[in-house]
Amino acid sequence: MTTARIVLMAVLISALGATEALAECQIADAKLEEAIQQNPRLRGPANSQSVRDLRSLRDAALTLRSYGRHEDCERLLANIRELIAGPPMGSLGDNDEEEADKQNTASEPKAKRGASLGNRDKKGAKPLVRIDQLTPGLRTDQMIGAEVRSSDDKIVGEVRNIVFGTKDGRDYAIVASGGFFTTGKDSIVVPIRSLKVTEDRSSFFLPITKEMMRTVPVMPDQEYNWLSDQAWRAHNDALFR
């Protein structure tokens, strides 16, 4: 092979590599946070849910990008830009309440009452680890969406949200019950310090059994006003000690 042909092939390979790099979904270029700060319609407390929804869509774009689905990622970013620039998001939804309930139910974890046991009783099962003993520490993305089990290894739901930075240092995991604790789509509030986790960080365990779950109150409101209710928090937290 001549030197000229080698040089030509190197140029072509470099060009192909550059094209592929340019094709990657550039989520940072969407500048979602900057757009939120510059848009008076999104900065008010009345639109906080819309902002959370936009960030959830941005997280979905990150997931698509991580799987190499760059075209789908770009399409989702285009939708995000349209939602930011368009009319108020609250006016865009489907007003069919029955259909909305159906879609919300589909998003709930399928952890029903009496779900099957895990493998904690299997030979060679490694001991659980307290969260404050993990090295390195735990990231929030390792918690949100992870399954949660009772101390007798029954699956009870999944982590849906994390509350950090309370003045008294009591941080919480919001666990969606999926119908385990009560009928319906309720969640419970679990002190993070009471959780243990498997070594692979795939499952979190409560310090109470399935039967004791029935005494745990559901989260009283979706606006997190319970954070200011010291009596409710003290009663709730005591159940997990």
PDB file of C-alpha atoms in Angstrom:
ATOM      1  CA  MET A   1       0.000   0.000   0.000  1.00  0.00           C
ATOM      2  CA  THR A   2       1.440   3.386  -1.018  1.00  0.00           C
ATOM      3  CA  THR A   3       2.004   6.205   1.435  1.00  0.00           C
ATOM      4  CA  ALA A   4      -0.637   8.298  -0.335  1.00  0.00           C
ATOM      5  CA  ARG A   5      -3.289   5.592   0.058  1.00  0.00           C
ATOM      6  CA  ILE A   6      -2.432   5.157   3.744  1.00  0.00           C
ATOM      7  CA  VAL A   7      -2.809   8.892   4.307  1.00  0.00           C
ATOM      8  CA  LEU A   8      -6.147   8.909   2.431  1.00  0.00           C
ATOM      9  CA  MET A   9      -7.528   6.032   4.540  1.00  0.00           C
ATOM     10  CA  ALA A  10      -6.441   7.751   7.736  1.00  0.00           C
ATOM     11  CA  VAL A  11      -8.272  10.922   6.673  1.00  0.00           C
ATOM     12  CA  LEU A  12     -11.444   8.951   5.852  1.00  0.00           C
ATOM     13  CA  ILE A  13     -11.379   7.104   9.180  1.00  0.00           C
ATOM     14  CA  SER A  14     -10.887  10.387  11.040  1.00  0.00           C
ATOM     15  CA  ALA A  15     -13.772  11.956   9.159  1.00  0.00           C
ATOM     16  CA  LEU A  16     -16.075   9.045   9.971  1.00  0.00           C
ATOM     17  CA  GLY A  17     -15.131   9.267  13.632  1.00  0.00           C
ATOM     18  CA  ALA A  18     -15.831  12.987  13.678  1.00  0.00           C
ATOM     19  CA  THR A  19     -19.224  12.439  12.021  1.00  0.00           C
ATOM     20  CA  GLU A  20     -20.177   9.832  14.619  1.00  0.00           C
ATOM     21  CA  ALA A  21     -19.108  12.132  17.456  1.00  0.00           C
ATOM     22  CA  LEU A  22     -21.168  14.966  16.028  1.00  0.00           C
ATOM     23  CA  ALA A  23     -24.169  12.625  15.777  1.00  0.00           C
ATOM     24  CA  GLU A  24     -24.171  11.989  19.514  1.00  0.00           C
ATOM     25  CA  CYS A  25     -27.034  13.552  21.405  1.00  0.00           C
ATOM     26  CA  GLN A  26     -25.730  16.724  23.089  1.00  0.00           C
ATOM     27  CA  ILE A  27     -27.998  17.143  26.102  1.00  0.00           C
ATOM     28  CA  ALA A  28     -25.913  19.956  27.573  1.00  0.00           C
ATOM     29  CA  ASP A  29     -26.601  22.032  24.453  1.00  0.00           C
ATOM     30  CA  ALA A  30     -30.316  22.066  25.295  1.00  0.00           C
ATOM     31  CA  LYS A  31     -29.458  24.327  28.277  1.00  0.00           C
ATOM     32  CA  LEU A  32     -32.615  23.323  30.113  1.00  0.00           C
ATOM     33  CA  GLU A  33     -31.659  24.925  33.430  1.00  0.00           C
ATOM     34  CA  GLU A  34     -30.736  28.197  31.716  1.00  0.00           C
ATOM     35  CA  ALA A  35     -34.068  28.168  29.869  1.00  0.00           C
ATOM     36  CA  ILE A  36     -35.955  27.652  33.126  1.00  0.00           C
ATOM     37  CA  GLN A  37     -34.153  30.576  34.765  1.00  0.00           C
ATOM     38  CA  GLN A  38     -34.892  32.854  31.796  1.00  0.00           C
ATOM     39  CA  ASN A  39     -38.556  31.892  31.443  1.00  0.00           C
ATOM     40  CA  PRO A  40     -40.799  33.807  33.927  1.00  0.00           C
ATOM     41  CA  ARG A  41     -43.598  31.337  33.224  1.00  0.00           C
ATOM     42  CA  LEU A  42     -41.531  28.475  34.674  1.00  0.00           C
ATOM     43  CA  ARG A  43     -39.957  30.252  37.645  1.00  0.00           C
ATOM     44  CA  GLY A  44     -43.108  30.650  39.740  1.00  0.00           C
ATOM     45  CA  PRO A  45     -44.106  28.103  42.402  1.00  0.00           C
ATOM     46  CA  ALA A  46     -47.339  27.384  40.531  1.00  0.00           C
ATOM     47  CA  ASN A  47     -45.283  25.807  37.739  1.00  0.00           C
ATOM     48  CA  SER A  48     -42.954  23.729  39.903  1.00  0.00           C
ATOM     49  CA  GLN A  49     -44.555  20.501  38.636  1.00  0.00           C
ATOM     50  CA  SER A  50     -43.926  21.560  35.034  1.00  0.00           C
ATOM     51  CA  VAL A  51     -40.260  22.136  35.865  1.00  0.00           C
ATOM     52  CA  ARG A  52     -40.035  18.708  37.513  1.00  0.00           C
ATOM     53  CA  ASP A  53     -41.615  17.154  34.414  1.00  0.00           C
ATOM     54  CA  LEU A  54     -39.106  18.881  32.138  1.00  0.00           C
ATOM     55  CA  ARG A  55     -36.236  17.598  34.255  1.00  0.00           C
ATOM     56  CA  SER A  56     -37.694  14.099  34.157  1.00  0.00           C
ATOM     57  CA  LEU A  57     -37.762  14.298  30.365  1.00  0.00           C
ATOM     58  CA  ARG A  58     -34.148  15.483  30.416  1.00  0.00           C
ATOM     59  CA  ASP A  59     -33.243  12.465  32.575  1.00  0.00           C
ATOM     60  CA  ALA A  60     -35.008  10.221  30.062  1.00  0.00           C
ATOM     61  CA  ALA A  61     -32.888  11.758  27.293  1.00  0.00           C
ATOM     62  CA  LEU A  62     -29.775  10.929  29.325  1.00  0.00           C
ATOM     63  CA  THR A  63     -30.944   7.330  29.581  1.00  0.00           C
ATOM     64  CA  LEU A  64     -31.498   7.107  25.825  1.00  0.00           C
ATOM     65  CA  ARG A  65     -28.049   8.576  25.211  1.00  0.00           C
ATOM     66  CA  SER A  66     -26.418   6.059  27.547  1.00  0.00           C
ATOM     67  CA  TYR A  67     -27.868   3.228  25.416  1.00  0.00           C
ATOM     68  CA  GLY A  68     -26.620   4.802  22.193  1.00  0.00           C
ATOM     69  CA  ARG A  69     -30.119   5.849  21.076  1.00  0.00           C
ATOM     70  CA  HIS A  70     -28.900   9.261  19.945  1.00  0.00           C
ATOM     71  CA  GLU A  71     -31.652   9.929  17.388  1.00  0.00           C
ATOM     72  CA  ASP A  72     -34.354   9.180  19.952  1.00  0.00           C
ATOM     73  CA  CYS A  73     -32.480  11.347  22.452  1.00  0.00           C
ATOM     74  CA  GLU A  74     -32.407  14.248  19.981  1.00  0.00           C
ATOM     75  CA  ARG A  75     -36.134  13.871  19.302  1.00  0.00           C
ATOM     76  CA  LEU A  76     -36.845  14.025  23.017  1.00  0.00           C
ATOM     77  CA  LEU A  77     -34.670  17.133  23.371  1.00  0.00           C
ATOM     78  CA  ALA A  78     -36.647  18.724  20.537  1.00  0.00           C
ATOM     79  CA  ASN A  79     -39.858  18.001  22.460  1.00  0.00           C
ATOM     80  CA  ILE A  80     -38.360  19.568  25.588  1.00  0.00           C
ATOM     81  CA  ARG A  81     -37.488  22.734  23.652  1.00  0.00           C
ATOM     82  CA  GLU A  82     -41.030  22.910  22.229  1.00  0.00           C
ATOM     83  CA  LEU A  83     -42.574  22.531  25.685  1.00  0.00           C
ATOM     84  CA  ILE A  84     -40.400  25.332  27.054  1.00  0.00           C
ATOM     85  CA  ALA A  85     -41.203  27.678  24.176  1.00  0.00           C
ATOM     86  CA  GLY A  86     -44.867  26.737  23.817  1.00  0.00           C
ATOM     87  CA  PRO A  87     -48.035  27.448  25.831  1.00  0.00           C
ATOM     88  CA  PRO A  88     -48.235  26.633  29.566  1.00  0.00           C
ATOM     89  CA  MET A  89     -47.728  22.916  30.029  1.00  0.00           C
ATOM     90  CA  GLY A  90     -50.720  22.651  32.346  1.00  0.00           C
ATOM     91  CA  SER A  91     -52.996  23.474  29.407  1.00  0.00           C
ATOM     92  CA  LEU A  92     -51.627  20.669  27.234  1.00  0.00           C
ATOM     93  CA  GLY A  93     -52.705  17.579  29.175  1.00  0.00           C
ATOM     94  CA  ASP A  94     -55.452  15.086  28.578  1.00  0.00           C
ATOM     95  CA  ASN A  95     -58.582  16.003  30.552  1.00  0.00           C
ATOM     96  CA  ASP A  96     -59.861  12.421  30.550  1.00  0.00           C
ATOM     97  CA  GLU A  97     -59.493  11.597  34.252  1.00  0.00           C
ATOM     98  CA  GLU A  98     -60.167   7.893  33.726  1.00  0.00           C
ATOM     99  CA  GLU A  99     -57.411   7.673  31.118  1.00  0.00           C
ATOM    100  CA  ALA A 100     -55.044   9.682  33.337  1.00  0.00           C
ATOM    101  CA  ASP A 101     -55.642   7.274  36.233  1.00  0.00           C
ATOM    102  CA  LYS A 102     -54.981   4.349  33.896  1.00  0.00           C
ATOM    103  CA  GLN A 103     -51.632   5.807  32.830  1.00  0.00           C
ATOM    104  CA  ASN A 104     -50.640   6.639  36.410  1.00  0.00           C
ATOM    105  CA  THR A 105     -51.468   3.103  37.491  1.00  0.00           C
ATOM    106  CA  ALA A 106     -49.214   1.755  34.737  1.00  0.00           C
ATOM    107  CA  SER A 107     -46.305   3.734  36.223  1.00  0.00           C
ATOM    108  CA  GLU A 108     -46.716   2.202  39.678  1.00  0.00           C
ATOM    109  CA  PRO A 109     -44.345  -0.585  40.760  1.00  0.00           C
ATOM    110  CA  LYS A 110     -45.909  -4.030  40.489  1.00  0.00           C
ATOM    111  CA  ALA A 111     -45.137  -5.016  44.080  1.00  0.00           C
ATOM    112  CA  LYS A 112     -48.385  -6.581  45.206  1.00  0.00           C
ATOM    113  CA  ARG A 113     -49.341  -7.964  48.586  1.00  0.00           C
ATOM    114  CA  GLY A 114     -47.722 -11.359  49.184  1.00  0.00           C
ATOM    115  CA  ALA A 115     -45.008 -10.942  46.557  1.00  0.00           C
ATOM    116  CA  SER A 116     -42.461 -13.741  46.379  1.00  0.00           C
ATOM    117  CA  LEU A 117     -39.514 -14.052  48.703  1.00  0.00           C
ATOM    118  CA  GLY A 118     -36.047 -12.985  47.715  1.00  0.00           C
ATOM    119  CA  ASN A 119     -32.845 -14.935  48.197  1.00  0.00           C
ATOM    120  CA  ARG A 120     -31.689 -13.816  51.641  1.00  0.00           C
ATOM    121  CA  ASP A 121     -32.206 -17.325  52.974  1.00  0.00           C
ATOM    122  CA  LYS A 122     -30.022 -18.882  50.275  1.00  0.00           C
ATOM    123  CA  LYS A 123     -26.674 -20.398  51.168  1.00  0.00           C
ATOM    124  CA  GLY A 124     -23.846 -17.934  50.653  1.00  0.00           C
ATOM    125  CA  ALA A 125     -26.042 -14.827  50.806  1.00  0.00           C
ATOM    126  CA  LYS A 126     -23.786 -11.959  51.829  1.00  0.00           C
ATOM    127  CA  PRO A 127     -24.713  -9.796  54.836  1.00  0.00           C
ATOM    128  CA  LEU A 128     -26.549  -6.530  54.344  1.00  0.00           C
ATOM    129  CA  VAL A 129     -24.660  -3.263  54.741  1.00  0.00           C
ATOM    130  CA  ARG A 130     -25.745  -0.133  56.577  1.00  0.00           C
ATOM    131  CA  ILE A 131     -25.902   2.831  54.218  1.00  0.00           C
ATOM    132  CA  ASP A 132     -23.507   4.898  56.344  1.00  0.00           C
ATOM    133  CA  GLN A 133     -20.947   2.084  56.096  1.00  0.00           C
ATOM    134  CA  LEU A 134     -20.818   1.981  52.292  1.00  0.00           C
ATOM    135  CA  THR A 135     -17.512   2.772  50.601  1.00  0.00           C
ATOM    136  CA  PRO A 136     -17.756   4.690  48.341  1.00  0.00           C
ATOM    137  CA  GLY A 137     -20.933   6.423  49.421  1.00  0.00           C
ATOM    138  CA  LEU A 138     -24.327   5.938  47.827  1.00  0.00           C
ATOM    139  CA  ARG A 139     -25.520   8.109  44.935  1.00  0.00           C
ATOM    140  CA  THR A 140     -29.153   9.154  44.619  1.00  0.00           C
ATOM    141  CA  ASP A 141     -29.390   7.570  41.160  1.00  0.00           C
ATOM    142  CA  GLN A 142     -28.502   4.243  42.803  1.00  0.00           C
ATOM    143  CA  MET A 143     -31.463   4.614  45.146  1.00  0.00           C
ATOM    144  CA  ILE A 144     -34.280   6.032  43.026  1.00  0.00           C
ATOM    145  CA  GLY A 145     -36.048   3.174  41.267  1.00  0.00           C
ATOM    146  CA  ALA A 146     -34.389   0.496  43.431  1.00  0.00           C
ATOM    147  CA  GLU A 147     -36.565  -2.171  45.029  1.00  0.00           C
ATOM    148  CA  VAL A 148     -37.287  -2.103  48.748  1.00  0.00           C
ATOM    149  CA  ARG A 149     -37.909  -5.233  50.842  1.00  0.00           C
ATOM    150  CA  SER A 150     -39.063  -5.931  54.363  1.00  0.00           C
ATOM    151  CA  SER A 151     -36.765  -7.563  56.903  1.00  0.00           C
ATOM    152  CA  ASP A 152     -38.372 -10.922  56.072  1.00  0.00           C
ATOM    153  CA  ASP A 153     -37.417 -10.401  52.418  1.00  0.00           C
ATOM    154  CA  LYS A 154     -40.803  -9.532  50.916  1.00  0.00           C
ATOM    155  CA  ILE A 155     -40.677  -6.944  48.156  1.00  0.00           C
ATOM    156  CA  VAL A 156     -42.722  -3.911  49.193  1.00  0.00           C
ATOM    157  CA  GLY A 157     -42.135  -1.282  46.524  1.00  0.00           C
ATOM    158  CA  GLU A 158     -39.487   0.981  45.090  1.00  0.00           C
ATOM    159  CA  VAL A 159     -37.729   4.224  46.033  1.00  0.00           C
ATOM    160  CA  ARG A 160     -39.513   7.059  44.244  1.00  0.00           C
ATOM    161  CA  ASN A 161     -37.888  10.126  45.791  1.00  0.00           C
ATOM    162  CA  ILE A 162     -35.247  11.262  48.275  1.00  0.00           C
ATOM    163  CA  VAL A 163     -35.516  14.098  50.813  1.00  0.00           C
ATOM    164  CA  PHE A 164     -32.183  15.569  51.908  1.00  0.00           C
ATOM    165  CA  GLY A 165     -31.119  18.578  53.937  1.00  0.00           C
ATOM    166  CA  THR A 166     -33.667  18.658  56.745  1.00  0.00           C
ATOM    167  CA  LYS A 167     -32.658  20.938  59.618  1.00  0.00           C
ATOM    168  CA  ASP A 168     -32.592  18.067  62.104  1.00  0.00           C
ATOM    169  CA  GLY A 169     -30.510  15.873  59.810  1.00  0.00           C
ATOM    170  CA  ARG A 170     -33.265  13.296  59.255  1.00  0.00           C
ATOM    171  CA  ASP A 171     -33.239  12.370  55.571  1.00  0.00           C
ATOM    172  CA  TYR A 172     -35.899  10.197  53.965  1.00  0.00           C
ATOM    173  CA  ALA A 173     -36.598   7.773  51.137  1.00  0.00           C
ATOM    174  CA  ILE A 174     -40.114   7.932  49.713  1.00  0.00           C
ATOM    175  CA  VAL A 175     -41.150   4.356  48.970  1.00  0.00           C
ATOM    176  CA  ALA A 176     -44.047   3.706  46.595  1.00  0.00           C
ATOM    177  CA  SER A 177     -46.026   0.850  48.054  1.00  0.00           C
ATOM    178  CA  GLY A 178     -47.552  -0.530  44.882  1.00  0.00           C
ATOM    179  CA  GLY A 179     -50.538  -1.724  46.901  1.00  0.00           C
ATOM    180  CA  PHE A 180     -48.584  -3.501  49.632  1.00  0.00           C
ATOM    181  CA  PHE A 181     -49.322  -1.260  52.593  1.00  0.00           C
ATOM    182  CA  THR A 182     -52.816  -0.138  51.745  1.00  0.00           C
ATOM    183  CA  THR A 183     -55.178  -0.288  48.817  1.00  0.00           C
ATOM    184  CA  GLY A 184     -54.277   2.291  46.199  1.00  0.00           C
ATOM    185  CA  LYS A 185     -51.213   4.216  45.131  1.00  0.00           C
ATOM    186  CA  ASP A 186     -49.837   5.346  48.470  1.00  0.00           C
ATOM    187  CA  SER A 187     -46.259   5.850  49.591  1.00  0.00           C
ATOM    188  CA  ILE A 188     -44.506   5.642  52.932  1.00  0.00           C
ATOM    189  CA  VAL A 189     -41.720   7.781  54.386  1.00  0.00           C
ATOM    190  CA  VAL A 190     -38.645   5.802  55.454  1.00  0.00           C
ATOM    191  CA  PRO A 191     -35.714   7.312  57.397  1.00  0.00           C
ATOM    192  CA  ILE A 192     -32.673   6.652  55.220  1.00  0.00           C
ATOM    193  CA  ARG A 193     -30.515   5.831  58.239  1.00  0.00           C
ATOM    194  CA  SER A 194     -32.776   2.848  58.980  1.00  0.00           C
ATOM    195  CA  LEU A 195     -32.174   1.199  55.591  1.00  0.00           C
ATOM    196  CA  LYS A 196     -29.693  -1.519  54.791  1.00  0.00           C
ATOM    197  CA  VAL A 197     -28.574  -2.490  51.301  1.00  0.00           C
ATOM    198  CA  THR A 198     -27.152  -5.495  49.495  1.00  0.00           C
ATOM    199  CA  GLU A 199     -23.489  -5.339  48.534  1.00  0.00           C
ATOM    200  CA  ASP A 200     -24.389  -4.849  44.861  1.00  0.00           C
ATOM    201  CA  ARG A 201     -26.674  -1.968  45.902  1.00  0.00           C
ATOM    202  CA  SER A 202     -29.627  -3.446  44.033  1.00  0.00           C
ATOM    203  CA  SER A 203     -32.056  -3.946  46.948  1.00  0.00           C
ATOM    204  CA  PHE A 204     -32.793  -1.937  50.081  1.00  0.00           C
ATOM    205  CA  PHE A 205     -34.155  -3.509  53.255  1.00  0.00           C
ATOM    206  CA  LEU A 206     -36.379  -2.053  55.944  1.00  0.00           C
ATOM    207  CA  PRO A 207     -35.803  -3.036  59.576  1.00  0.00           C
ATOM    208  CA  ILE A 208     -39.394  -4.250  60.001  1.00  0.00           C
ATOM    209  CA  THR A 209     -41.342  -7.294  58.848  1.00  0.00           C
ATOM    210  CA  LYS A 210     -44.298  -7.592  56.527  1.00  0.00           C
ATOM    211  CA  GLU A 211     -46.743  -7.756  59.405  1.00  0.00           C
ATOM    212  CA  MET A 212     -45.300  -4.616  61.004  1.00  0.00           C
ATOM    213  CA  MET A 213     -45.817  -2.763  57.723  1.00  0.00           C
ATOM    214  CA  ARG A 214     -49.497  -2.486  58.494  1.00  0.00           C
ATOM    215  CA  THR A 215     -48.713  -0.048  61.303  1.00  0.00           C
ATOM    216  CA  VAL A 216     -46.769   2.337  59.039  1.00  0.00           C
ATOM    217  CA  PRO A 217     -48.801   5.423  58.057  1.00  0.00           C
ATOM    218  CA  VAL A 218     -48.906   6.518  54.443  1.00  0.00           C
ATOM    219  CA  MET A 219     -47.362   9.826  53.425  1.00  0.00           C
ATOM    220  CA  PRO A 220     -50.051  12.351  54.422  1.00  0.00           C
ATOM    221  CA  ASP A 221     -49.648  14.783  51.532  1.00  0.00           C
ATOM    222  CA  GLN A 222     -47.917  15.055  48.168  1.00  0.00           C
ATOM    223  CA  GLU A 223     -46.701  18.610  48.836  1.00  0.00           C
ATOM    224  CA  TYR A 224     -44.350  17.414  51.601  1.00  0.00           C
ATOM    225  CA  ASN A 225     -45.953  19.594  54.251  1.00  0.00           C
ATOM    226  CA  TRP A 226     -45.405  16.681  56.634  1.00  0.00           C
ATOM    227  CA  LEU A 227     -41.748  17.746  56.844  1.00  0.00           C
ATOM    228  CA  SER A 228     -42.900  20.561  59.137  1.00  0.00           C
ATOM    229  CA  ASP A 229     -45.068  18.246  61.255  1.00  0.00           C
ATOM    230  CA  GLN A 230     -42.627  17.175  63.970  1.00  0.00           C
ATOM    231  CA  ALA A 231     -45.205  15.035  65.794  1.00  0.00           C
ATOM    232  CA  TRP A 232     -46.052  13.050  62.641  1.00  0.00           C
ATOM    233  CA  ARG A 233     -42.385  12.541  61.789  1.00  0.00           C
ATOM    234  CA  ALA A 234     -41.498  11.427  65.309  1.00  0.00           C
ATOM    235  CA  HIS A 235     -44.294   8.829  65.297  1.00  0.00           C
ATOM    236  CA  ASN A 236     -43.415   7.628  61.795  1.00  0.00           C
ATOM    237  CA  ASP A 237     -39.650   7.404  62.428  1.00  0.00           C
ATOM    238  CA  ALA A 238     -40.102   5.499  65.668  1.00  0.00           C
ATOM    239  CA  LEU A 239     -41.689   2.621  63.747  1.00  0.00           C
ATOM    240  CA  PHE A 240     -38.416   1.994  61.899  1.00  0.00           C
ATOM    241  CA  ARG A 241     -36.075   1.908  64.896  1.00  0.00           C
TER     242      ARG A 241
END
